[in-house]
Coordinates of C-alpha atoms and ligand atoms in Angstrom, one line a residue:
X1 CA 82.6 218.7 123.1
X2 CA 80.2 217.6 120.9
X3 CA 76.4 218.4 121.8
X4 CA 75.3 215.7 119.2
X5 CA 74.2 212.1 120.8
X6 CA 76.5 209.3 119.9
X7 CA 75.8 206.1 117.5
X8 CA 75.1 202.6 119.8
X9 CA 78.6 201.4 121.4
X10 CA 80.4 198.8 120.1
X11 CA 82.4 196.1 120.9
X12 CA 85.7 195.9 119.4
X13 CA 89.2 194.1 119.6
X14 CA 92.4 196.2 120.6
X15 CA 95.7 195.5 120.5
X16 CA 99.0 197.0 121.4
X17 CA 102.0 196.6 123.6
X18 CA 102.7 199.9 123.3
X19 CA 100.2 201.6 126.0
X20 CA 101.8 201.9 128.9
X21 CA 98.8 201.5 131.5
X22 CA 97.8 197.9 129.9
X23 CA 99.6 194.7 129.8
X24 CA 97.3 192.9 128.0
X25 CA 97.8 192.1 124.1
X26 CA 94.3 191.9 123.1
X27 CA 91.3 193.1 124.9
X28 CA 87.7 194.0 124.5
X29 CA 86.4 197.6 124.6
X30 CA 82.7 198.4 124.8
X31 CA 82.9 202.2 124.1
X32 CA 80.4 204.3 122.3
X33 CA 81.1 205.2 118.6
X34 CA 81.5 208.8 116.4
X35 CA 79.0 211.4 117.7
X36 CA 76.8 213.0 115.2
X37 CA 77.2 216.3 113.0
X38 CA 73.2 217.0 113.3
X39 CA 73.6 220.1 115.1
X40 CA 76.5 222.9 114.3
X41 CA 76.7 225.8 115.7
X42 CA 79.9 226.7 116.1
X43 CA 80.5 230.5 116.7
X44 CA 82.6 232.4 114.8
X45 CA 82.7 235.7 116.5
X46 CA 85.3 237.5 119.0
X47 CA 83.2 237.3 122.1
X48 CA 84.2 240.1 124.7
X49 CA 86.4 239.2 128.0
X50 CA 84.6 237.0 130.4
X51 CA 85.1 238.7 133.4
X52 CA 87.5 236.5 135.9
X53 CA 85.6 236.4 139.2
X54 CA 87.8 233.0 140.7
X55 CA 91.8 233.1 140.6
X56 CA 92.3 229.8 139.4
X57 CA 95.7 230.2 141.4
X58 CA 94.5 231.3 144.3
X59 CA 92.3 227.7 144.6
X60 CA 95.7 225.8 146.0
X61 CA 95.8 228.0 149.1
X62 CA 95.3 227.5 153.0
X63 CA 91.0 227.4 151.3
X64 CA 91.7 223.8 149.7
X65 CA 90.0 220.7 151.6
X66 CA 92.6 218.3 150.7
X67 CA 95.9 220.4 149.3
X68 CA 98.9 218.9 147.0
X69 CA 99.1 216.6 144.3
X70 CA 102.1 215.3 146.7
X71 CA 100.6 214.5 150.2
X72 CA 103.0 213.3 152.5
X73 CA 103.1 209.6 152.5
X74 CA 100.6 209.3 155.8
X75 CA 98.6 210.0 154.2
X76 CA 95.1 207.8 154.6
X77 CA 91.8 209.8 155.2
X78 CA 90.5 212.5 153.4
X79 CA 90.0 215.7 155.6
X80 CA 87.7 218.9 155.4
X81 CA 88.0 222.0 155.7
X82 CA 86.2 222.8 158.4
X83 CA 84.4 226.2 156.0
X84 CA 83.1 223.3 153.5
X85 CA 80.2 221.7 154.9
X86 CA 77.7 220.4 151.6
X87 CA 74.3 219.2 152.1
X88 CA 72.8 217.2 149.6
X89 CA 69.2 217.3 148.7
X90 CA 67.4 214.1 148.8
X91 CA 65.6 214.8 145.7
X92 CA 62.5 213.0 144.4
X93 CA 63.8 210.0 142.3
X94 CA 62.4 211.1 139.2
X95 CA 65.3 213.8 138.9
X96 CA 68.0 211.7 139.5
X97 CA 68.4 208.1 140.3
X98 CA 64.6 207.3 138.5
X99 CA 65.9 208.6 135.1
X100 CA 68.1 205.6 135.3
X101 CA 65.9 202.9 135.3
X102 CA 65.1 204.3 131.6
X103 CA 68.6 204.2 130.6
X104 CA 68.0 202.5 127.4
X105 CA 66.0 205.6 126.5
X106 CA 67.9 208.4 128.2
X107 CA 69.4 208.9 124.4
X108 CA 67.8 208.9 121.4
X109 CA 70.9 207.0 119.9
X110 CA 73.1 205.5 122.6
X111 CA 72.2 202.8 124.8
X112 CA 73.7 204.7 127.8
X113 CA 72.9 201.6 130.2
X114 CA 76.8 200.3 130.0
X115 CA 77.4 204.4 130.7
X116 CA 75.3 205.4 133.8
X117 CA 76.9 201.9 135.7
X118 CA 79.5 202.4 138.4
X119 CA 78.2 205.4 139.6
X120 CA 78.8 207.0 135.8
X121 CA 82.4 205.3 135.1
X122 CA 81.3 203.0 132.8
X123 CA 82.4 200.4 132.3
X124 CA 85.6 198.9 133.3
X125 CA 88.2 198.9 130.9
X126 CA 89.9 195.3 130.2
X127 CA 93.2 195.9 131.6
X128 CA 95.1 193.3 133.2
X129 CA 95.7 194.4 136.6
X130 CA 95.1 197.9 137.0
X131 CA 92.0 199.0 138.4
X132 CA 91.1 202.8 137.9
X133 CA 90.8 202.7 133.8
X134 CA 86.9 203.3 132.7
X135 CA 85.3 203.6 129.1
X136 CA 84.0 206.8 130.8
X137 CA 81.2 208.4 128.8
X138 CA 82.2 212.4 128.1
X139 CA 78.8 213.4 129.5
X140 CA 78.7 211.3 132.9
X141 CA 80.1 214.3 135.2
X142 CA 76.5 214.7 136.7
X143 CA 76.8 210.7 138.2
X144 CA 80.1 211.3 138.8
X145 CA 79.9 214.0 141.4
X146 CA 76.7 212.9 142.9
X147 CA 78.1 209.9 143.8
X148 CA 81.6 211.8 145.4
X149 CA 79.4 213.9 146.9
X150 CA 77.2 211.2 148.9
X151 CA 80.5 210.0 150.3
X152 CA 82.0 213.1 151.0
X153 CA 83.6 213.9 154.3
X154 CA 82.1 217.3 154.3
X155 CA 78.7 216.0 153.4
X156 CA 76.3 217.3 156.6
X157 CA 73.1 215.8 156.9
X158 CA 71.8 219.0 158.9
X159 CA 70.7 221.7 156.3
X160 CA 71.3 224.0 159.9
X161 CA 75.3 223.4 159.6
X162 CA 75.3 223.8 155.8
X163 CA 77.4 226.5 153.9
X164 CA 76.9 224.5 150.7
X165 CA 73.6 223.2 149.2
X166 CA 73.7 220.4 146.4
X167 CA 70.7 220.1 144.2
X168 CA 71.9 216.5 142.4
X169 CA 69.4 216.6 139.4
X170 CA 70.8 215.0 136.5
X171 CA 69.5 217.8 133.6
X172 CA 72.2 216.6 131.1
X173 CA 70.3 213.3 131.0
X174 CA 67.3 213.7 131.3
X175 CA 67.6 216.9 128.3
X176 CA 69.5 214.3 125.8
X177 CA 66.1 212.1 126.7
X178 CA 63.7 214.8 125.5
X179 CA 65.9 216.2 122.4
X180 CA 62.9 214.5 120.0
X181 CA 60.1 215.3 122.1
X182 CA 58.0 217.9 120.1
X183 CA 55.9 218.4 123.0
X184 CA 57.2 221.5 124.7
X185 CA 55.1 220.9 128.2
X186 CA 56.7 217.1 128.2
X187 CA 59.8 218.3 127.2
X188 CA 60.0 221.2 130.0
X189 CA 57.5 219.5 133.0
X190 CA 60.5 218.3 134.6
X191 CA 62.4 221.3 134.4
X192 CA 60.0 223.2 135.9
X193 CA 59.1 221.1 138.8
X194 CA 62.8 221.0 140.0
X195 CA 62.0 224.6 140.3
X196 CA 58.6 224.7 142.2
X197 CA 60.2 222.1 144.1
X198 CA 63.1 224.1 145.1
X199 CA 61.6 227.4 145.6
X200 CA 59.2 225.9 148.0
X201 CA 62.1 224.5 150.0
X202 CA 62.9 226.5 153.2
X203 CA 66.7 226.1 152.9
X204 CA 65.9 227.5 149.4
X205 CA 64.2 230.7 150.9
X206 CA 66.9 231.3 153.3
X207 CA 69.2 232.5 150.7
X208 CA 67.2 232.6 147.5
X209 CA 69.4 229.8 146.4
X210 CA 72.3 232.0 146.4
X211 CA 74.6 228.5 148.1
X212 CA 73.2 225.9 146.2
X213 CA 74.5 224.4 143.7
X214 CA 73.9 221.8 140.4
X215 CA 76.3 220.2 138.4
X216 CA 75.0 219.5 134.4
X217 CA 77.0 217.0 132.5
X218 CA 76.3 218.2 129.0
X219 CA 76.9 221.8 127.1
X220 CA 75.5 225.3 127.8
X221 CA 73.1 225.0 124.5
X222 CA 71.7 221.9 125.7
X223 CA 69.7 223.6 128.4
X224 CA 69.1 227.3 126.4
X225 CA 66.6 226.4 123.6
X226 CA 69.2 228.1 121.8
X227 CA 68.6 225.1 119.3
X228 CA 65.6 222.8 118.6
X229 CA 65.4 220.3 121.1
X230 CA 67.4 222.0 123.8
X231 CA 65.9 222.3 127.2
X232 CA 65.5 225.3 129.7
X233 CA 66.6 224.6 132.6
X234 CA 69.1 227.2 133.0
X235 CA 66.5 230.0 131.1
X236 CA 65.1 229.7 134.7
X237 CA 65.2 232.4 137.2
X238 CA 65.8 229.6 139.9
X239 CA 69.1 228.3 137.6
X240 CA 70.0 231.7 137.5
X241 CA 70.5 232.2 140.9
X242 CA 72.4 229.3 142.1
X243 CA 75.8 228.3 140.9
X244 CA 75.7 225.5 137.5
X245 CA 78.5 223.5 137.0
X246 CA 78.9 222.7 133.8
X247 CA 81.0 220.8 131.1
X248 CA 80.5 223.8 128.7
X249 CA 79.9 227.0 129.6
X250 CA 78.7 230.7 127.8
X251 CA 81.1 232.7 127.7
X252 CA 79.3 235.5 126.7
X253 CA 76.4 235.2 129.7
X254 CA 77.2 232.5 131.8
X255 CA 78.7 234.7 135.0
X256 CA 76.9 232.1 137.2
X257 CA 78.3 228.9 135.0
X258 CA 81.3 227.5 136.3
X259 CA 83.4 225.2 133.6
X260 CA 84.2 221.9 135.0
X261 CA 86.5 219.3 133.3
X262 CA 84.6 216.9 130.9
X263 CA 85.3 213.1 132.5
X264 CA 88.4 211.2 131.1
X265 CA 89.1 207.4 131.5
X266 CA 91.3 207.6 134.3
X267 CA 89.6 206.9 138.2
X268 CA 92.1 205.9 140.6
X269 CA 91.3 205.1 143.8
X270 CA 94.8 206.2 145.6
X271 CA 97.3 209.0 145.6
X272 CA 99.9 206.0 144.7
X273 CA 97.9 204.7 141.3
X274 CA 97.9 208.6 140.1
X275 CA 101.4 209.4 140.8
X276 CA 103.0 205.8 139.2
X277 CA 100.4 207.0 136.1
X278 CA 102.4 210.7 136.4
X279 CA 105.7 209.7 136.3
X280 CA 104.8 207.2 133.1
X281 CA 103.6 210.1 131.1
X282 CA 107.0 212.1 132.4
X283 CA 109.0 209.1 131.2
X284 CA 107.0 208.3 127.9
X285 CA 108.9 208.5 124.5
X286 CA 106.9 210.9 122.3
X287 CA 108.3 210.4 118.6
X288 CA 105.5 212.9 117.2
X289 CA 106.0 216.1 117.9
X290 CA 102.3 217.1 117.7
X291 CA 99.1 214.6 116.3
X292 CA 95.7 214.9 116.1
X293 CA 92.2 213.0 116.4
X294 CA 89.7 214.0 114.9
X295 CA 86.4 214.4 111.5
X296 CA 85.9 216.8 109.0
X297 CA 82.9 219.1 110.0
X298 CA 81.1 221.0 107.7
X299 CA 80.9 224.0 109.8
X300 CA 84.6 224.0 111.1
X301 CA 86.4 223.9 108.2
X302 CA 89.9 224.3 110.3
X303 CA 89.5 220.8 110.7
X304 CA 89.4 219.9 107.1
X305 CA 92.8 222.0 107.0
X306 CA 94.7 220.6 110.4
X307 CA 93.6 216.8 108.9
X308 CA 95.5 218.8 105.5
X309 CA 98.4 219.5 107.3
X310 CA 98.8 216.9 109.5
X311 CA 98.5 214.5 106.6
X312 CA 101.5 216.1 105.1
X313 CA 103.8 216.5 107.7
X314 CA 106.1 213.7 109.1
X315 CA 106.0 214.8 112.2
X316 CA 102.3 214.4 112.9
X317 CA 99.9 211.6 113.9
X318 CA 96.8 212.1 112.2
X319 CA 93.7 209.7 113.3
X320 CA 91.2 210.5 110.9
X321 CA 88.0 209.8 112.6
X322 CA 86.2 210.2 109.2
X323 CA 88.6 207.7 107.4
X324 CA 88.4 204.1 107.1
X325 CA 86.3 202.7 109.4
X326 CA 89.6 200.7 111.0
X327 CA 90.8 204.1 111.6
X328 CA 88.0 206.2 112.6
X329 CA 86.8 203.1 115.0
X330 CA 90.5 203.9 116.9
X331 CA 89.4 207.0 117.1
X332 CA 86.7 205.9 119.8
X333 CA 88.8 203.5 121.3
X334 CA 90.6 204.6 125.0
X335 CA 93.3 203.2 124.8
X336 CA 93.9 204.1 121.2
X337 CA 93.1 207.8 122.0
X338 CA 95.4 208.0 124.7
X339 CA 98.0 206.0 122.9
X340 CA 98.7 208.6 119.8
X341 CA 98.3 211.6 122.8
X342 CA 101.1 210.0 124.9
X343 CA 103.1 209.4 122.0
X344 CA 102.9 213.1 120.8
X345 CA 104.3 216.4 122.1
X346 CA 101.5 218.6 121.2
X347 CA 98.0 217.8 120.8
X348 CA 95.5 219.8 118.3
X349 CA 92.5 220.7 119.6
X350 CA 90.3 222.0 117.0
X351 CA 86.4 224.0 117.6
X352 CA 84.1 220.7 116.7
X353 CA 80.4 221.0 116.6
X354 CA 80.9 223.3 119.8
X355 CA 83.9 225.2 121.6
X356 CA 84.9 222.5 124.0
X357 CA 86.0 219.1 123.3
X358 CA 86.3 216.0 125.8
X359 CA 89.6 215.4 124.1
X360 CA 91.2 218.3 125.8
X361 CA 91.1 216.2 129.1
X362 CA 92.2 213.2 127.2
X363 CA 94.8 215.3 126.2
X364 CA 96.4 216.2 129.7
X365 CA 95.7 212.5 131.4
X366 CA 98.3 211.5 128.4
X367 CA 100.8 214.4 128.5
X368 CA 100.2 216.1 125.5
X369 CA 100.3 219.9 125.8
X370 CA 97.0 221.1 124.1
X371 CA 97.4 223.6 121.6
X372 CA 93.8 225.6 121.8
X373 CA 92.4 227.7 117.9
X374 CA 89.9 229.6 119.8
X375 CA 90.1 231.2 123.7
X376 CA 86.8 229.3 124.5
X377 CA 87.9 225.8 124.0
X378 CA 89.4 226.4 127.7
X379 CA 90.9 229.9 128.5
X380 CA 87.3 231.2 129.0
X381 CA 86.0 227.9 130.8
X382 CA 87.7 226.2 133.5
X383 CA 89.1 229.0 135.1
X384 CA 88.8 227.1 138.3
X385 CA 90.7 224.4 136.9
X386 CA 94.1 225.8 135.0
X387 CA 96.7 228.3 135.9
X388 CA 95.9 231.8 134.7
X389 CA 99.2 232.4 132.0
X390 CA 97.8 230.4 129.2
X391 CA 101.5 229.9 127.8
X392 CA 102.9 227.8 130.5
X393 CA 100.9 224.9 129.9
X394 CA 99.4 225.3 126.6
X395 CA 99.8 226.9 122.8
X396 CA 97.9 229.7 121.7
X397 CA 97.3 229.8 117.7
X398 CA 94.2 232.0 116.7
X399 CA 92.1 230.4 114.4
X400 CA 92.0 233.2 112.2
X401 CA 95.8 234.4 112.1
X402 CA 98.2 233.0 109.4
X403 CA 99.7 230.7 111.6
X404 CA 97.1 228.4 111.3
X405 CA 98.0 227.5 107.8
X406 CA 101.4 226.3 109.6
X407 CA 100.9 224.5 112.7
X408 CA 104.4 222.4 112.5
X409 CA 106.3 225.7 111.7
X410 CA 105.3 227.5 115.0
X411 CA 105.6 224.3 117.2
X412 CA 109.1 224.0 115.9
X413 CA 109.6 227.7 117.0
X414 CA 109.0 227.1 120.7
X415 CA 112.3 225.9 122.3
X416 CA 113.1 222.2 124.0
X417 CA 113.2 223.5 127.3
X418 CA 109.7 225.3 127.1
X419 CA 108.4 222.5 125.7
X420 CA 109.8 220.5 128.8
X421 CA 108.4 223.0 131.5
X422 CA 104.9 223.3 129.7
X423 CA 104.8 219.4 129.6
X424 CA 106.0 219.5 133.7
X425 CA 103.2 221.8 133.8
X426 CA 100.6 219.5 132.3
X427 CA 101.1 216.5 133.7
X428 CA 100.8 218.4 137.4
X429 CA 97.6 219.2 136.6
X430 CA 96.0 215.7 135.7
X431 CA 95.3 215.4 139.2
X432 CA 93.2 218.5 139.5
X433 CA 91.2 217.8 136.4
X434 CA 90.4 213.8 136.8
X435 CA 87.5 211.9 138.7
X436 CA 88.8 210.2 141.4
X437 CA 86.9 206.8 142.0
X438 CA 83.7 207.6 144.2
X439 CA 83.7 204.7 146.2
X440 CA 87.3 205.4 147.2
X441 CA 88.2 206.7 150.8
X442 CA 91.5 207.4 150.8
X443 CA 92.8 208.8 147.3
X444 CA 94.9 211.9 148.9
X445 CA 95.5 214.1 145.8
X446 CA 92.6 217.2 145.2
X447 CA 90.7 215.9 142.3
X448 CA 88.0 217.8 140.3
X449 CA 85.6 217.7 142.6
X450 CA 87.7 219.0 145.4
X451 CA 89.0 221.8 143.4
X452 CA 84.6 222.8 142.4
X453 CA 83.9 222.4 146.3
X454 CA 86.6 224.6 147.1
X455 CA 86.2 227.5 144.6
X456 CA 82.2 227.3 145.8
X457 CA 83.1 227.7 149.2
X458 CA 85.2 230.8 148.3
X459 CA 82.5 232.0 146.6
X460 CA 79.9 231.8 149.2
X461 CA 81.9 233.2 151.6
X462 CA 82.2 235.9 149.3
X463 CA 78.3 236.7 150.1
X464 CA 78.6 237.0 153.5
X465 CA 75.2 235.4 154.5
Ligands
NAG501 C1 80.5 201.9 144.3 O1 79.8 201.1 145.1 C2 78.4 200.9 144.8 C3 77.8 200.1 145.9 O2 78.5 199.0 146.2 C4 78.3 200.3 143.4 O3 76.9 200.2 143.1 C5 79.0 201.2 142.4 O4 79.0 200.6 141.1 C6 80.5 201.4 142.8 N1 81.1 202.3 141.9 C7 82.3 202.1 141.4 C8 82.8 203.2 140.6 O5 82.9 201.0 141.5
NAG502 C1 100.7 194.5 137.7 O1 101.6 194.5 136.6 C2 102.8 195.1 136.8 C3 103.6 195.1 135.5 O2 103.0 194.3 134.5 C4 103.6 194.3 137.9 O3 104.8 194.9 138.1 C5 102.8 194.3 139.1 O4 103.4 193.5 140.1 C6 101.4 193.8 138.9 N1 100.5 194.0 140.0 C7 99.7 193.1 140.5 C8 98.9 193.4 141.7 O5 99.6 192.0 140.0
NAG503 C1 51.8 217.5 126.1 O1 52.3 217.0 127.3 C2 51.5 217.3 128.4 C3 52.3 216.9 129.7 O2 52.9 215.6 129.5 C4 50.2 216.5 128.3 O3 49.4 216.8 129.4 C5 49.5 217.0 127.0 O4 48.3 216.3 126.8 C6 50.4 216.8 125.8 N1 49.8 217.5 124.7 C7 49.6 216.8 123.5 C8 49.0 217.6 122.4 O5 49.9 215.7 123.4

């Protein structure tokens, strides 16, 4: 979503019977606030087809480790596919785990201690007796899958059995902790010695890196130089050749950069907490038919026009993130974010500061079909992730056609039943694209990590080492 760092956290009172996952009137939220305009650089030319090397189908076939978002009711331990086999690099601590204990300076303006706790959850949200709810930070899915992947059941401690190598380095961190540094050897050492470290690695050599594998938890331009401050990690001939999992992804160049889904708030442990959180979004009463959540930019002026046109229409809930500051502190809230989505039909999810927006995932944990201005807010991302036809799950309104200029008008057009089937549609796919709890054993549904671990292990086999 946004590439910009975010303004300290703050704490904040909440309060609503209306959200269906809390009980509690009034609770305390410790979430981070607005993230900054300082760097735009939203692209507004056609890009050319990404070419589709993984059938985002094709995932949910006899390949998956743990198939269904409906496992049969025995269900209790995770399985494995027996082709999935990851080993995980036991990395110096100074690329992962040491980065932590300077988690007060991993961010020139957040204090992202509260954020890198619980194994990148966050911290709990207040809610009275459901576990599973996190003020999760958007750009914690580097701590999230390390710690899924140290308790994996197809983790192998014997590089010799491997088909899948795991390089957890947390780049997204430790670039946000260098954004300022003006020294380009300080700002790059690390970088660098991640790849003299790797290259000297015999399970490296065996492949030419060609199975491993790093997740990043921020955007593409983070780690290009493609802006001052950025990193290079992935300018790197050694990030070039193994598969980067990212949050954002080029569309343009990134054939090795897989898109995975930005972290929402929602961690259950078991198969049970997601489906009873399903069939409350199924259920939900959704009086708006679209909403949406959201600041002026300078550099995306459609945003200035959907806060227009959702201002004027009755049948939209706008939260106007650059309003009042009672309204645009709602806007950082959780549970006030997912209150508007699950009380809409359609959710608008404009270009920001970059082509993907966390809010997309918010979006589908609450029901809300996304309705997407430009292909690269998710068509060209998490092809991994969503079903190939666009139209059964989401709407399609080019940024640049005269439809734009009236949103309520087409979302009117599209018929009850569609509307019905997309939302069906949606709310199967939370599983797929949420974080199940790391620490959990036995959640039974195929969660985000799942779904990368299987798509890699189609991919190697694909090599035919
Ligand atoms: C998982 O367990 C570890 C060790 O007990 C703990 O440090 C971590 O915070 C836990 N993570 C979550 C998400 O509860
Ligand atoms: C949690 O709250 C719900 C509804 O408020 C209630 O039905 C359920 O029994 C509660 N669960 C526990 C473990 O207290
Ligand atoms: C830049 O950083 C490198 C590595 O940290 C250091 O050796 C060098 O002295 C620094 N250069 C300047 C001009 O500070």
């Amino acid at each position: 979503m946004f590439s910009g760092e975010k303004k300290p956290p703050t704490l904040f009172r909440w309060s609503s019977s209306l959200l269906l996952f809390l009980s509690a009137a009034c609770l305390i939220l410790w979430f981070p606030s607005s993230p900054d305009n300082l760097i735009q650089q939203h692209q507004q030319h056609d890009p050319p087809r990404v070419n589709q090397t993984q059938d985002p189908n094709k995932t949910k076939n006899d390949d998956v480790l743990i198939t269904s978002t409906k496992p049969p009711p025995s269900f209790t331990v995770p399985t494995c596919h027996k082709r999935v086999s990851v080993y995980v690099y036991s990395l110096p601590a100074q690329f992962n785990v040491g980065l932590l204990n300077n988690c007060h300076k991993l961010s020139f303006r957040t204090d992202m201690c509260p954020h890198v706790a619980n194994s990148g959850l966050g911290q709990p949200l207040p809610t009275s007796n459901t576990t599973g709810w996190f003020a999760t930070n958007q750009f914690a899915a580097e701590l999230i899958f390390h710690a899924r992947l140290l308790k994996h059941p197809c983790r192998t401690y014997d590089p010799a059995r491997a088909t899948l190598f795991y390089v957890p380095y947390y780049g997204g961190l430790h670039a946000s902790s260098k954004f300022r540094e003006r020294n380009l050897t300080a700002r790059h050492e690390l970088d660098i010695s991640l790849a003299d470290y790797l290259r000297a690695q015999p399970t490296w050599q065996k492949h030419n890196g060609r199975d491993h594998f790093m997740v990043l938890g921020r955007i593409v331009r983070d780690f290009t130089s493609s802006w001052q401050g950025a990193g290079r990690l992935l300018k790197l001939p050694e990030a070039q050749k193994m598969s980067v999992l990212i949050i954002e992804r080029n569309p343009w160049q990134g054939a090795n950069q897989h898109g995975i889904p930005y972290p929402s708030y929602f961690h259950p442990s078991t198969w049970h907490e997601m489906s009873t959180w399903q069939n409350k979004m199924r259920e939900t009463h959704r009086p708006h038919l679209f909403s949406f959540i959201g600041a002026k930019r300078r550099k995306a002026a459609i945003r200035n026009e959907f806060i227009k046109q959702c201002g004027e229409s009755t049948r939209c809930m706008l939260l106007n993130c650059g309003g009042s500051s009672d309204e645009a502190r709602k806007c950082h809230e959780p549970s006030e974010v997912l209150k508007v989505m699950s009380e809409s039909v359609f959710c608008l999810q404009a270009p920001g500061d970059s082509f993907t927006r966390r809010s997309t995932f918010d979006s589908v944990l609450a029901g809300c079909i996304p309705v997407f201005f430009s292909p690269h807010t998710a068509y060209t991302q998490y092809q991994w992730y969503l079903p190939e036809k666009r139209s059964e799950y989401s709407v399609y309104i080019d940024e640049r056609s005269k439809a734009r200029n009236r949103i309520e008008e087409e979302l009117l057009k599209i018929p009850s039943q569609k509307v019905k089937l997309m939302r069906e549609k949606i709310i199967d796919l939370i599983p797929r694209l949420t974080y199940a709890n790391p620490n959990a054993s036995d959640f039974g549904f195929e969660d985000a990590v799942e779904v990368a671990l299987a798509s890699l292990a189609k991919q190697v086999k694909k090599l035919n080492f």
